[in-house]
Short mmCIF file of C-alpha atoms in Angstrom, two decimals:
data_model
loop_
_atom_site.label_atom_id
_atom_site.label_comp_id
_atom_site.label_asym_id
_atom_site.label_seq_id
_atom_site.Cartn_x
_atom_site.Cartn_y
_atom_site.Cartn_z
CA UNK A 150 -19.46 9.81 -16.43
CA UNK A 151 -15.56 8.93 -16.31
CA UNK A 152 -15.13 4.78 -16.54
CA UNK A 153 -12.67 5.59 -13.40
CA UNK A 154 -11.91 4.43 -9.97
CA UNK A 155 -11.52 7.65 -8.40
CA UNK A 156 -10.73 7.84 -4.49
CA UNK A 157 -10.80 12.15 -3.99
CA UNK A 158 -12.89 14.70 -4.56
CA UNK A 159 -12.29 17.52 -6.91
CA UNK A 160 -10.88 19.77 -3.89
CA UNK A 161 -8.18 18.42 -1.77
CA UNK A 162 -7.99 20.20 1.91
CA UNK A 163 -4.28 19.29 3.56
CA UNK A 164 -4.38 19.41 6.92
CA UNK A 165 -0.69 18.74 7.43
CA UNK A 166 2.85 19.51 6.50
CA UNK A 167 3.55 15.64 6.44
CA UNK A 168 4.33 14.44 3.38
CA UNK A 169 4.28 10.68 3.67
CA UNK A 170 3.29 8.16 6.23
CA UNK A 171 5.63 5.51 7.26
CA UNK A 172 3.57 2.45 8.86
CA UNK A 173 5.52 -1.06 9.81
CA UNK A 174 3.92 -4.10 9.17
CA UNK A 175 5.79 -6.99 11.01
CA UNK A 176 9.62 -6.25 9.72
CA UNK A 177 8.47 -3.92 6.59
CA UNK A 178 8.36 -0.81 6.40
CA UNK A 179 5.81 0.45 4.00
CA UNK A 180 5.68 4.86 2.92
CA UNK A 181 1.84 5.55 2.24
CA UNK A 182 1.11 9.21 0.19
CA UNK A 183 -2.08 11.18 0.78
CA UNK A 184 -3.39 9.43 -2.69
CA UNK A 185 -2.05 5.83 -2.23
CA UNK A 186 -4.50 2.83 -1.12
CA UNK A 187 -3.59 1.17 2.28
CA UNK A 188 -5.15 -1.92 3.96
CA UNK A 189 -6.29 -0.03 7.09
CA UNK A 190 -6.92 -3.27 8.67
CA UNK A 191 -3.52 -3.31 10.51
CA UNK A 192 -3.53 -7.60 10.96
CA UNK A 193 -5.02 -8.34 7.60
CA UNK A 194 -2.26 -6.02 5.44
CA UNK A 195 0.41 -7.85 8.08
CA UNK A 196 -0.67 -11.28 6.92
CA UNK A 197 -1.19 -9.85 3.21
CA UNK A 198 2.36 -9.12 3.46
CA UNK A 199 3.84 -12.38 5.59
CA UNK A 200 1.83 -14.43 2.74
CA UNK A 201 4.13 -12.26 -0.20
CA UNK A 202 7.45 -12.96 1.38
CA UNK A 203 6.73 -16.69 2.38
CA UNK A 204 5.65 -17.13 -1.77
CA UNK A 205 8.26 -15.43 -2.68
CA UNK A 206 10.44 -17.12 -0.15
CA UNK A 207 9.36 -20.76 -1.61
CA UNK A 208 9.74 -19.93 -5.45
CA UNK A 209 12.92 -17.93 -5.31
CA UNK A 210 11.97 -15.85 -8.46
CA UNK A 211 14.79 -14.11 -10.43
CA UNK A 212 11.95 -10.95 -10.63
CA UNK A 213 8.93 -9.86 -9.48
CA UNK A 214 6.59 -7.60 -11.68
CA UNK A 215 3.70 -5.38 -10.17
CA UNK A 216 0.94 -5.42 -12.57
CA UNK A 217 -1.56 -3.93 -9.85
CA UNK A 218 -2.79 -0.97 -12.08
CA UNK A 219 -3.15 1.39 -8.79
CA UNK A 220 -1.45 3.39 -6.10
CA UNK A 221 -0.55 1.64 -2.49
CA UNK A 222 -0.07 -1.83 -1.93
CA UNK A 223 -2.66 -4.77 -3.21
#
């Protein structure tokens, strides 16, 4: 009944001692948690992520806010 995007289940089963996963997407390095969203399509996040830095590359910004209301990247 919760207005909620919820991604687990009441019970969380750990099947490792790893805390974090690193992954690399072309020359970034990105730490994923057991909770945070990742674009498991390895060559779309890549171009996600080439299309951020080329933006940000063009406009030069003195900041950059997040206003993603989530966990993980996009």
């Amino acid at each position: 009944p919760n207005h909620a995007a919820i991604i687990e289940g009441e019970e969380e089963i750990i099947l490792s001692e790893q805390k974090i996963i690193w992954d690399q997407y072309n020359n970034l390095d990105i730490c994923h948690t057991p909770q945070s969203f990742s674009q498991v399509n390895h060559l779309i996040a890549s171009a996600l992520y080439d299309k951020a830095q080329q933006v940000i590359a063009n406009i030069q910004p003195d900041g950059v806010i997040d206003l993603y209301c989530g966990v993980g990247c996009f």
